[in-house]
mmCIF file of C-alpha atoms and ligand atoms in Angstrom:
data_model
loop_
_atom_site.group_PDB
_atom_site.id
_atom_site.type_symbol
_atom_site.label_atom_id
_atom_site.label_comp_id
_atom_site.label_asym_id
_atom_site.label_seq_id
_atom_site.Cartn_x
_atom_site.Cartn_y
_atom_site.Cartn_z
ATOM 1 C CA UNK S 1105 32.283 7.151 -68.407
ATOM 2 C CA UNK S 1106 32.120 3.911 -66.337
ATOM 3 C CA UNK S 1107 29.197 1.776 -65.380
ATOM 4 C CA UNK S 1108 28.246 0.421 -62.040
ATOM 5 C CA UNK S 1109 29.470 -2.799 -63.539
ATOM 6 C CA UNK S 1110 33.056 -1.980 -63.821
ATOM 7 C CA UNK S 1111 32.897 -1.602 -59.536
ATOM 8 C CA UNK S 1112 33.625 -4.591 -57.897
ATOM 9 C CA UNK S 1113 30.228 -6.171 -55.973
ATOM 10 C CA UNK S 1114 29.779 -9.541 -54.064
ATOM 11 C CA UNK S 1115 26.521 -10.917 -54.624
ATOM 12 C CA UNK S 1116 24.769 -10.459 -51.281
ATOM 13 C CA UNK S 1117 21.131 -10.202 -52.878
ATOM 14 C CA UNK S 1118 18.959 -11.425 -55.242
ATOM 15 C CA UNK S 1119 18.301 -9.075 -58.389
ATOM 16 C CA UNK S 1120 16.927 -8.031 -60.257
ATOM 17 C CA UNK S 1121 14.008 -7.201 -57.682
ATOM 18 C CA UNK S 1122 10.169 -7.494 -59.106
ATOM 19 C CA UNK S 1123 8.211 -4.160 -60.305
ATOM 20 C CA UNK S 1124 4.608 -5.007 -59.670
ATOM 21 C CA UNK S 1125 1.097 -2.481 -60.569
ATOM 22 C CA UNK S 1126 -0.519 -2.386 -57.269
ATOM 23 C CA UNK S 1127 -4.134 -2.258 -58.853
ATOM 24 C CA UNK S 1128 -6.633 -1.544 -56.356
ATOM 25 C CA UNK S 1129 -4.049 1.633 -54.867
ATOM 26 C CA UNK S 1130 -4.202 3.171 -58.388
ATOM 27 C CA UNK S 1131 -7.729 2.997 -58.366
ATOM 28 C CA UNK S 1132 -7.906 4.870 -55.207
ATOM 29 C CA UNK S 1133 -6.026 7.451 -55.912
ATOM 30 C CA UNK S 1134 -6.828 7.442 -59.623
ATOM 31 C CA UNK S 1135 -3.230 6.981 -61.081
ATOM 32 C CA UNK S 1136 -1.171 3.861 -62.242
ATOM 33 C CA UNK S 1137 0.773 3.052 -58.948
ATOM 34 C CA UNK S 1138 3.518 0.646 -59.279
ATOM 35 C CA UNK S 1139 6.343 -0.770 -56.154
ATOM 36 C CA UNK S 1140 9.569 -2.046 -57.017
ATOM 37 C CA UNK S 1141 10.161 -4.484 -54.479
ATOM 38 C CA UNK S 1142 13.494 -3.809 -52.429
ATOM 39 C CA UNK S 1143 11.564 -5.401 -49.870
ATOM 40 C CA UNK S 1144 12.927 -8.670 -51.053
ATOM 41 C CA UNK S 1145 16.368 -8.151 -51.982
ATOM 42 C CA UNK S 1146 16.828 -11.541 -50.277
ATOM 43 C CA UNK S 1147 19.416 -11.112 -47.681
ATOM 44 C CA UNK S 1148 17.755 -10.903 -43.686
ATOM 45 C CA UNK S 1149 14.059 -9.472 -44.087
ATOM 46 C CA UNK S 1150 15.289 -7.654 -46.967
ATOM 47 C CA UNK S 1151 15.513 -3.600 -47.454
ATOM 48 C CA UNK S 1152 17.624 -1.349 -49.911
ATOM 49 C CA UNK S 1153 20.708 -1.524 -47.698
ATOM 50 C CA UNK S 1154 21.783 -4.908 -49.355
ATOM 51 C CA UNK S 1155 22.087 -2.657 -52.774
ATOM 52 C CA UNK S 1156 24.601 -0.104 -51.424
ATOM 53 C CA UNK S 1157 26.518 -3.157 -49.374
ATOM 54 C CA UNK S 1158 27.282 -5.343 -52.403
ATOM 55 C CA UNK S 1159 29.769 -2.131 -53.325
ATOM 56 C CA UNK S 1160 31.113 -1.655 -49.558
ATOM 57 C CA UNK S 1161 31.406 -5.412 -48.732
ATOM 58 C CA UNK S 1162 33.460 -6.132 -51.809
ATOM 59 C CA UNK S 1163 35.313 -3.024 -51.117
ATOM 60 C CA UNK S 1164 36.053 -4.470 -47.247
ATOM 61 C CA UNK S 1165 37.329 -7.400 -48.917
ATOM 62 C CA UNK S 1166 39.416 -5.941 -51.327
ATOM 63 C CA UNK S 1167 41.169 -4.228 -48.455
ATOM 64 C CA UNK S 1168 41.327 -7.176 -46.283
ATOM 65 C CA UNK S 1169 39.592 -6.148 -43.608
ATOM 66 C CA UNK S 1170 38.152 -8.867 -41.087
ATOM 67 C CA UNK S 1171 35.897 -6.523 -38.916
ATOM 68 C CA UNK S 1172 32.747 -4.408 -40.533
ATOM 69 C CA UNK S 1173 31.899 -1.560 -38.376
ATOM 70 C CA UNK S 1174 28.453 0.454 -38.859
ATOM 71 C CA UNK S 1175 26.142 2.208 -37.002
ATOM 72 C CA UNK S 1176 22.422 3.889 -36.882
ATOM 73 C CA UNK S 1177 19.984 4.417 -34.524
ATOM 74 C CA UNK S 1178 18.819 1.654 -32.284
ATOM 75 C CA UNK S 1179 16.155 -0.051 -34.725
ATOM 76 C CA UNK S 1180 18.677 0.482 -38.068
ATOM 77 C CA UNK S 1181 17.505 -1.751 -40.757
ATOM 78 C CA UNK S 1182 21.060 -0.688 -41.903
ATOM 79 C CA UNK S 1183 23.074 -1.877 -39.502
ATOM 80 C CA UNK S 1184 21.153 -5.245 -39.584
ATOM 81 C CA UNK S 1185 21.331 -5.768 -42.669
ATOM 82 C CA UNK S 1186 25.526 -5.316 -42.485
ATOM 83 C CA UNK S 1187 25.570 -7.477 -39.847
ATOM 84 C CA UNK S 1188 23.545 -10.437 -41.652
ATOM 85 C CA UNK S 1189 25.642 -9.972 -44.564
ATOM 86 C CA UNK S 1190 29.187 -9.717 -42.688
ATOM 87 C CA UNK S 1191 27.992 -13.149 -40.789
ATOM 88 C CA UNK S 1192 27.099 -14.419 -44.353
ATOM 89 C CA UNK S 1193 30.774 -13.353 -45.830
ATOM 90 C CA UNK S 1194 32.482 -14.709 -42.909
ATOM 91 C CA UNK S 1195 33.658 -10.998 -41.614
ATOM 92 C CA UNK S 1196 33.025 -10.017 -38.032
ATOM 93 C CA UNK S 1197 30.443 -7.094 -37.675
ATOM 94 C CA UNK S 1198 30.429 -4.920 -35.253
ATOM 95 C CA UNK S 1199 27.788 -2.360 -34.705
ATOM 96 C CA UNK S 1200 27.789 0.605 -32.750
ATOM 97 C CA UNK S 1201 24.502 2.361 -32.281
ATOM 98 C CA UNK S 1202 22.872 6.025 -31.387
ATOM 99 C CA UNK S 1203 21.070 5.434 -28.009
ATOM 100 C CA UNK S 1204 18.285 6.165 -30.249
ATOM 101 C CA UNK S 1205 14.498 4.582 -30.906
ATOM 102 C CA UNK S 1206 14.073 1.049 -29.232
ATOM 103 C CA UNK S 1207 16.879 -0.846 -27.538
ATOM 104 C CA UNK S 1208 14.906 -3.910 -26.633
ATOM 105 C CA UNK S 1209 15.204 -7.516 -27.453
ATOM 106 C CA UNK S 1210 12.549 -6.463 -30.915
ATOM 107 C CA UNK S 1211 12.389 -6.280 -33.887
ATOM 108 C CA UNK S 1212 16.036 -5.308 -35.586
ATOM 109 C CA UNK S 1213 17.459 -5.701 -31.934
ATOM 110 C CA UNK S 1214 16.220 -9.081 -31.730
ATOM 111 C CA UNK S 1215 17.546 -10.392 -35.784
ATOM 112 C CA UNK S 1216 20.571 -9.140 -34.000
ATOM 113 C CA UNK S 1217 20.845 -11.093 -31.189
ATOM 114 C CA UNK S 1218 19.580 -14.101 -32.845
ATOM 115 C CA UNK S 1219 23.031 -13.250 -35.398
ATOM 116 C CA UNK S 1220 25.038 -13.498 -31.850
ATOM 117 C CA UNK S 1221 26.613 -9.852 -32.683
ATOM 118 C CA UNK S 1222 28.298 -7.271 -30.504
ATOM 119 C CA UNK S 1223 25.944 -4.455 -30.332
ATOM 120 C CA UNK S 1224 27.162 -1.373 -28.500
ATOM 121 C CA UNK S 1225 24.738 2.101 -27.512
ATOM 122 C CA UNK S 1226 26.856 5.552 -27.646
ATOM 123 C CA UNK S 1227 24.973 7.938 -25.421
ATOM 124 C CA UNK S 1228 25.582 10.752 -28.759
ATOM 125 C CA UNK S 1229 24.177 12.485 -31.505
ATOM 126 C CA UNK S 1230 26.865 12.911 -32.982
ATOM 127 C CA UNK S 1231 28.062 10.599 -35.795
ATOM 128 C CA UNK S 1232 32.011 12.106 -35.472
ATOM 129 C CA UNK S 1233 32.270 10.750 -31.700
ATOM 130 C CA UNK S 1234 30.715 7.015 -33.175
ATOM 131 C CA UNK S 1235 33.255 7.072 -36.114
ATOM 132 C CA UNK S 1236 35.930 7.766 -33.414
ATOM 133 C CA UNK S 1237 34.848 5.226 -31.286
ATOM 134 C CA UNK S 1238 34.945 2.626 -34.236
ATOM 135 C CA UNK S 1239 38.439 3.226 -34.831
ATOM 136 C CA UNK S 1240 39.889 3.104 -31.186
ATOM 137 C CA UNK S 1241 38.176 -0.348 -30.824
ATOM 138 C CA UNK S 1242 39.402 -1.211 -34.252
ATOM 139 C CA UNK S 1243 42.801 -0.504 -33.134
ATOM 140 C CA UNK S 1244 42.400 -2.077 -29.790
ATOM 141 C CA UNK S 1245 41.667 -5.359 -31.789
ATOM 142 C CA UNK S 1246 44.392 -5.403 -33.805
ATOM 143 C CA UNK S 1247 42.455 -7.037 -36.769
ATOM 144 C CA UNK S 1248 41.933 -5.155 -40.029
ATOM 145 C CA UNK S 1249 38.582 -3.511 -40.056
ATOM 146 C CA UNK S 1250 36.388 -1.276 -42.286
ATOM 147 C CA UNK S 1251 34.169 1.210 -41.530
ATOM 148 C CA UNK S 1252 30.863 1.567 -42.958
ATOM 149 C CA UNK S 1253 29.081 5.390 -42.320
ATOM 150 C CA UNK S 1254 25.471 5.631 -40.967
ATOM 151 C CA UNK S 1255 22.794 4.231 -43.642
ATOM 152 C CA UNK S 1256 25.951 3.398 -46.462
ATOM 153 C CA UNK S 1257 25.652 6.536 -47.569
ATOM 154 C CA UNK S 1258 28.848 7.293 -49.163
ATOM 155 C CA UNK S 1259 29.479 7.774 -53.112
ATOM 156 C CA UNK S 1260 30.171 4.115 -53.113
ATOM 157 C CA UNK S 1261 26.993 3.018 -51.311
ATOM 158 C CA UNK S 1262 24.872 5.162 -53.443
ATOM 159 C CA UNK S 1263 26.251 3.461 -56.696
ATOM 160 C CA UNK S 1264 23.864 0.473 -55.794
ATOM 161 C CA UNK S 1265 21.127 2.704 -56.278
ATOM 162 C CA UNK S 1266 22.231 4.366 -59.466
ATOM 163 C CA UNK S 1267 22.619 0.637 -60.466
ATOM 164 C CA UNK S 1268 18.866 0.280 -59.117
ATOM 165 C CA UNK S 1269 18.021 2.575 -61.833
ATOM 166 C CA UNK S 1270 19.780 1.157 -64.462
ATOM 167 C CA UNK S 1271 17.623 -2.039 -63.598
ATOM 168 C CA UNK S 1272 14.627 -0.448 -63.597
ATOM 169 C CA UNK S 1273 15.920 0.615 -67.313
ATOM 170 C CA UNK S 1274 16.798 -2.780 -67.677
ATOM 171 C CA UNK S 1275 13.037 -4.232 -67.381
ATOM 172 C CA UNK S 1276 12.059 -2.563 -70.155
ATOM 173 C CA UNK S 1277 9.703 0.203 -68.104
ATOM 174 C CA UNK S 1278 9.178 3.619 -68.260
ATOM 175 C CA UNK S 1279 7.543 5.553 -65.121
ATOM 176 C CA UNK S 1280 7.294 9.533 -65.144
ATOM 177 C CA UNK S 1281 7.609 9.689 -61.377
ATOM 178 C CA UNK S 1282 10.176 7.374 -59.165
ATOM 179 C CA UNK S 1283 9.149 8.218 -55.311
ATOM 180 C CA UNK S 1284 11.521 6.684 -52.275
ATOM 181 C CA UNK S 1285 11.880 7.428 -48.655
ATOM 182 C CA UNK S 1286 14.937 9.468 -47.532
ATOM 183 C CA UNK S 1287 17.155 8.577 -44.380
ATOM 184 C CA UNK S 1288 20.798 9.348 -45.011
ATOM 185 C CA UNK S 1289 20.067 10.304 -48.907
ATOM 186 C CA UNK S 1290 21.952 7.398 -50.699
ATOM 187 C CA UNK S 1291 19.254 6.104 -51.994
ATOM 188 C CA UNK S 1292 17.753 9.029 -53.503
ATOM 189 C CA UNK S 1293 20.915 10.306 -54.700
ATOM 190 C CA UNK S 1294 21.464 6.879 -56.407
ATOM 191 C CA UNK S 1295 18.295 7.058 -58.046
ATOM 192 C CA UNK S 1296 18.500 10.764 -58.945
ATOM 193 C CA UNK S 1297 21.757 10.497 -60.419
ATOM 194 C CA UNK S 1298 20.446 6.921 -61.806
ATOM 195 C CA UNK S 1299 17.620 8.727 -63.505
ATOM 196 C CA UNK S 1300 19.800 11.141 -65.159
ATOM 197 C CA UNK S 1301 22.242 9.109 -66.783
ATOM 198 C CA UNK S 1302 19.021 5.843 -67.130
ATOM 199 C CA UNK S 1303 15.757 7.239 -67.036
ATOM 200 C CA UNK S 1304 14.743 10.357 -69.211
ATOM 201 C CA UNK S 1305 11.697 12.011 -68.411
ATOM 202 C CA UNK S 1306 11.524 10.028 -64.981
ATOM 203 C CA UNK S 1307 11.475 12.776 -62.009
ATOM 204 C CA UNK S 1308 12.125 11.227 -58.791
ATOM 205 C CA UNK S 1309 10.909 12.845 -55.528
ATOM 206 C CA UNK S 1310 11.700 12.169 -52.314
ATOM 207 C CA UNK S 1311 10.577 11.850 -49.392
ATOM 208 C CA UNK S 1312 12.155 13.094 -45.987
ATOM 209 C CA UNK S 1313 12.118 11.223 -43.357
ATOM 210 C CA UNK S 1314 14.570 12.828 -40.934
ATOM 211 C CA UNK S 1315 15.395 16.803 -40.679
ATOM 212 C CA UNK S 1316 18.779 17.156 -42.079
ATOM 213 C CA UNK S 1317 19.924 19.439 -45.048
ATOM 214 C CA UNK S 1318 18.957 16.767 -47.898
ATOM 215 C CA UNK S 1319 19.231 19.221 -50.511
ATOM 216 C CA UNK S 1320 22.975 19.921 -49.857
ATOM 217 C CA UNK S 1321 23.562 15.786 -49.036
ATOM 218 C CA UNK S 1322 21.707 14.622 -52.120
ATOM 219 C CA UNK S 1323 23.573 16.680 -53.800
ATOM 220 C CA UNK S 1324 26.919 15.821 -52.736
ATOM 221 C CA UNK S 1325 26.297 12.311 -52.717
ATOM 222 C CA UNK S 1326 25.229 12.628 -56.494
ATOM 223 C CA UNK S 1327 28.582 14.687 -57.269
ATOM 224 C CA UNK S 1328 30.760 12.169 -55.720
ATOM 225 C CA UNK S 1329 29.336 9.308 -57.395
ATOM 226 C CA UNK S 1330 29.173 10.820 -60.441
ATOM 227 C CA UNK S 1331 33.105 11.578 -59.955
ATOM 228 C CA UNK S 1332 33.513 7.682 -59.127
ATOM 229 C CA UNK S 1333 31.853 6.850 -62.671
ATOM 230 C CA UNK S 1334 33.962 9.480 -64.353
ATOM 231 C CA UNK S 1335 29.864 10.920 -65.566
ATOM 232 C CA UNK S 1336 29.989 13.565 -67.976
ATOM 233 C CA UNK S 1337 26.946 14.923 -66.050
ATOM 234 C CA UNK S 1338 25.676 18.714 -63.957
ATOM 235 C CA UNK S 1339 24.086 17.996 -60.826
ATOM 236 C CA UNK S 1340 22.416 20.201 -59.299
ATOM 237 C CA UNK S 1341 19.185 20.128 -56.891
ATOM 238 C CA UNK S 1342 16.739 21.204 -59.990
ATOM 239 C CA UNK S 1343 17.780 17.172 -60.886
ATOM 240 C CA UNK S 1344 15.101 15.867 -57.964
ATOM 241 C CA UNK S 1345 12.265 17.070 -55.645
ATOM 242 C CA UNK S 1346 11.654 16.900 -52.088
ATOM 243 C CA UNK S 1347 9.148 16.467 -49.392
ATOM 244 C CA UNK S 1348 9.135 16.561 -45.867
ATOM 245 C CA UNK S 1349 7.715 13.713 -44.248
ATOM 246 C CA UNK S 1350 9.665 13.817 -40.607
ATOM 247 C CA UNK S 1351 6.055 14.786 -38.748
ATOM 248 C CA UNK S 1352 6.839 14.553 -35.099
ATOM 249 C CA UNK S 1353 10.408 13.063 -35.823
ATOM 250 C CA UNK S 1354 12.863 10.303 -37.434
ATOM 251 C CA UNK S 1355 11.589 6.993 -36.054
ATOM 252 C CA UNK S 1356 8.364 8.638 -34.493
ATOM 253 C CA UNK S 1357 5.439 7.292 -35.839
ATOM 254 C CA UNK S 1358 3.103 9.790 -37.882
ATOM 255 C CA UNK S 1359 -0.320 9.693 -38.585
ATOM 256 C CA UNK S 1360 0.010 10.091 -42.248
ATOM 257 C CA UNK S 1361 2.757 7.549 -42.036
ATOM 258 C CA UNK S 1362 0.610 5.216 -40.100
ATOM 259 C CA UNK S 1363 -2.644 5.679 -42.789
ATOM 260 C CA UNK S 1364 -0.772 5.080 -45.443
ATOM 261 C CA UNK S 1365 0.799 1.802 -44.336
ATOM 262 C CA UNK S 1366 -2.907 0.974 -43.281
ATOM 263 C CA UNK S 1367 -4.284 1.420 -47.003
ATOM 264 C CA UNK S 1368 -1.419 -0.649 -48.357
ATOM 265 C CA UNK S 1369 -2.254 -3.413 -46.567
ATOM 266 C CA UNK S 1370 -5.906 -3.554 -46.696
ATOM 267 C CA UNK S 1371 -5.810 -3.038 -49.879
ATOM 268 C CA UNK S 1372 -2.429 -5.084 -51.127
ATOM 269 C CA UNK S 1373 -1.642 -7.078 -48.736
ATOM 270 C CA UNK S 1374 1.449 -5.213 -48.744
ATOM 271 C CA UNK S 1375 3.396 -3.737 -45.736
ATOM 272 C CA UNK S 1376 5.030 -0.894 -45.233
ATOM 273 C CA UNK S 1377 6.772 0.638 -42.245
ATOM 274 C CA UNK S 1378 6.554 3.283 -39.802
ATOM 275 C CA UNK S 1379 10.327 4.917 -40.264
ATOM 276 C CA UNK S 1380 10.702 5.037 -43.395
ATOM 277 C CA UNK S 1381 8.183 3.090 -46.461
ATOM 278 C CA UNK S 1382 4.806 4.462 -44.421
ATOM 279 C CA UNK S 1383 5.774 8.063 -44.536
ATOM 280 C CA UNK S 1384 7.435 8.096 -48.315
ATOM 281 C CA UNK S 1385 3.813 6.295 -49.188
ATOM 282 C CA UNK S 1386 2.130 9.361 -47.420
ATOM 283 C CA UNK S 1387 4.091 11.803 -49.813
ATOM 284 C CA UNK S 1388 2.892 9.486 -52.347
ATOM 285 C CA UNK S 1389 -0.832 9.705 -51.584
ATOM 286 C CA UNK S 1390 -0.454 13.674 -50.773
ATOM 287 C CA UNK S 1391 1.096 14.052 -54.079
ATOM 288 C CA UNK S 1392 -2.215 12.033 -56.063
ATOM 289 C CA UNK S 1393 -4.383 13.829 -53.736
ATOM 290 C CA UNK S 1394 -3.149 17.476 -54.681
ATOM 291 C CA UNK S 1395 -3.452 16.402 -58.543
ATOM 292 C CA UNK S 1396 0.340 15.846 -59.158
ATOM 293 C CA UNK S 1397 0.019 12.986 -61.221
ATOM 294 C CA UNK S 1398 -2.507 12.486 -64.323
ATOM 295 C CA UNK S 1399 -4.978 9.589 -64.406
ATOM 296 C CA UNK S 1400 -2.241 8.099 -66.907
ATOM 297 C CA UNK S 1401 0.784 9.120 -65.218
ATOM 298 C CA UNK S 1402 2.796 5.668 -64.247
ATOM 299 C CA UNK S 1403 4.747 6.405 -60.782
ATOM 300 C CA UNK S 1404 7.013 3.364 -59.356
ATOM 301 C CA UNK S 1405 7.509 3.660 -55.165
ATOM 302 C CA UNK S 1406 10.251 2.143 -54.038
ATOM 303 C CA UNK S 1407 9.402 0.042 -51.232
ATOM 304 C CA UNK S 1408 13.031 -0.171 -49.357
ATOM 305 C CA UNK S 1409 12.089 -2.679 -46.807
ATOM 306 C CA UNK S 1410 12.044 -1.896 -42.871
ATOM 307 C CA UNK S 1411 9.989 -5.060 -41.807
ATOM 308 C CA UNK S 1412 12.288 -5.223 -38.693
ATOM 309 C CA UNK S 1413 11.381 -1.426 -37.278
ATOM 310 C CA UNK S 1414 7.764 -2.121 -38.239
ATOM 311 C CA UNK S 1415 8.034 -4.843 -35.641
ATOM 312 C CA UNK S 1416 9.745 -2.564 -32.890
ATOM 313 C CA UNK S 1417 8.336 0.771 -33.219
ATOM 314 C CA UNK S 1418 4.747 -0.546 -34.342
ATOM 315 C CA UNK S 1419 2.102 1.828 -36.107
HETATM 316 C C1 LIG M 1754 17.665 3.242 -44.713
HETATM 317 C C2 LIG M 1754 16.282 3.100 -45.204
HETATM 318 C C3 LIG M 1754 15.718 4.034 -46.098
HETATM 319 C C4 LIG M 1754 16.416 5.296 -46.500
HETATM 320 O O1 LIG M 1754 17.487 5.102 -47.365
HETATM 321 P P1 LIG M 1754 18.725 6.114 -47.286
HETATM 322 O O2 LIG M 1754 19.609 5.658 -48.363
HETATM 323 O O3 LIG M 1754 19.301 5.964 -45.919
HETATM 324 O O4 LIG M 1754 18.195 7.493 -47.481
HETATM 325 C C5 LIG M 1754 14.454 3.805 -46.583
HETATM 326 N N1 LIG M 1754 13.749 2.729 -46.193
HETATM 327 C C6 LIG M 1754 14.241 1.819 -45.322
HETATM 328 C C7 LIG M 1754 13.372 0.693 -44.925
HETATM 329 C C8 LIG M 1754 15.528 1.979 -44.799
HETATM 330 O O5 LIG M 1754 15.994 1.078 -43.918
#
C-alpha cells in the first residue's frame, strides 16, 4: 500500500490544523465535543477545499497546465478557494459557476472580484454541460488547462482528507465519533476511508447537505482512492453513517442549521455557516440530543470553513 505522502502536494496551507475541546458545547449537550479547525487551513478565509487542492494543484502542474478551471454554485467556497490558490501559484483560474445561490458583489463573489478573476454563470443544472463548456473555452485559448470537478471531489481530491485523518492520528487523539458536513462527498469519503486505514474504533457520520445519492458517491469516491493508494481494504457503505441535513435545500438556510450556528457562537465564539458547518453542527446536536453519544464519548466536528457563504447567504 501507498501513503498520501508518496502523492505529489504543493504546500498551499498550513497543517497540521488545531483540534480544540469546545468546553461550554460539551456541557450543553453533555458529551466531550471537540472541532478540528479546517477553518484555518490558511489559504483565503480558509475551508477544507485547500486539503483536496494541494493533490489537484500539484497534479495541474505536473501536467503543465497554465489555466485551472472549476466550478460550483454561485457562493462556492470551492471555487474560491481554487481561485486564491491558482493566483497564489501563478496559474490562471477560471471559474465557471451554476446560476445558483447569490450572484452579487458578497461574500465569495466579492473575494473573487477583489482576486480580479473571470467568473462566468451557466444557466444549468447540469455539471456535464459546465465540464463541456470548460473545455471549448480551454481550447479556444490555446493554453494548457486543467479541469477541476465541482467541490474537488475526485479520488485525488479526497486523498487530502484521508491524509486529514492520518493527521488527526498523527496528534496523538482518539475520538469515537468524527462528524463533517457533506457537499460533493470528498470529504467524507476521505475521512471514511481515512478512518479505516487511521482511526480504529472512530465512526464517522455525515452529514447531508444537498440531496444527491451520497451513499453510492461516498462510496465510489472511497473505492477509487483506495485504488490510487493500492489499499488492501472492503468498502462498503456499513464503513460510515449518514444524515440528512438538506431541510428546505442546498444553500437554503434551515432553522436547525441557523440554531446551531447561533449556540456555537454564543457559546464559543466560534462561527459556523449556513451551507454547510451550521447544518453538519445540527446533526451533531440531534445526534447528543437522541442519546447517541455517552457522557464520555469524545466526538471531533470538522469545522470545514464557509466564512465567505456565511457572509452572502446570512442566517
Ligand atoms: C465544500 C464544503 C463542504 C463539503 O465538502 P465536500 O467534500 O464537498 O463534501 C463542507 N463545508 C464547507 C464550508 C465547504 O465549502
Amino acid at each position: 500500500m501507498k501513503t498520501t505522502q508518496d502523492f505529489d502536494r504543493i504546500s498551499i496551507g498550513v497543517f497540521p490544523t488545531p483540534v480544540q475541546k469546545l468546553e461550554s458545547i460539551s456541557r450543553l449537550l453533555g458529551t466531550q465535543v471537540y472541532v478540528k479547525r479546517d477553518d484555518l487551513t490558511g489559504l483565503g478565509l480558509g475551508g477544507n477545499k485547500v486539503r483536496k487542492l494541494e493533490y489537484l494543484l500539484a497534479d495541474a502542474k505536473a501536467q503543465g497546465a497554465e489555466v485551472v478551471f472549476t466550478t460550483g454554485g454561485a457562493q462556492s467556497n470551492h471555487a474560491m478557494l481554487t481561485a486564491a490558490a491558482a493566483r497564489k501559484l501563478g496559474m490562471t483560474p477560471i471559474l465557471i459557476l451554476k446560476k445558483r445561490g447569490v450572484t452579487a458583489r458578497q461574500g465569495n463573489q466579492l473575494l473573487e472580484h477583489l482576486m480580479g478573476v473571470d467568473v462566468r454563470f451557466m444557466d444549468t443544472d447540469d455539471y456535464a454541460d459546465i465540464y463541456a463548456e470548460m473545455d471549448r473555452v480551454g481550447k479556444a485559448l490555446g493554453r494548457p488547462y486543467y479541469k477541476i470537478p465541482c467541490g474537488g471531489s475526485n479520488a485525488l481530491g479526497t486523498l487530502g482528507y484521508v491524509d486529514c485523518a492520518r493527521e488527526i492520528r498523527d496528534q496523538g487523539l482518539h475520538f469515537d465519533h468524527l462528524i463533517c458536513a457533506e457537499g460533493s462527498g470528498g470529504t467524507m469519503a476521505g475521512l471514511a476511508l481515512g478512518a479505516k486505514l487511521y482511526l480504529p474504533g472512530t465512526r464517522v457520520t455525515g452529514m447531508m447537505v444537498d440531496s444527491d445519492p451520497f451513499e453510492e458517491i461516498t462510496v465510489r469516491l472511497m473505492r477509487e482512492a483506495a485504488a490510487l493508494l493500492d489499499a488492501d481494504v472492503q468498502v462498503s457503505a456499513e464503513d460510515f453513517d449518514l444524515r440528512d441535513l438538506c431541510g428546505p435545500g442546498y444553500a437554503i438556510p434551515s432553522q436547525e442549521g441557523n440554531a446551531a450556528v447561533a449556540m456555537m457562537a454564543e457559546n464559543e465564539g466560534l462561527f459556523l455557516d449556513p451551507v454547510y458547518t451550521g447544518k453538519a453542527f445540527a446533526g451533531l446536536i440531534a445526534m447528543a440530543r437522541e442519546g447517541a453519544f455517552k457522557p464520555t464519548d469524545r466526538v471531533l466536528f470538522l469545522h470545514s470553513g464557509g466564512a465567505g457563504g456565511l457572509f452572502a447567504v446570512g442566517v
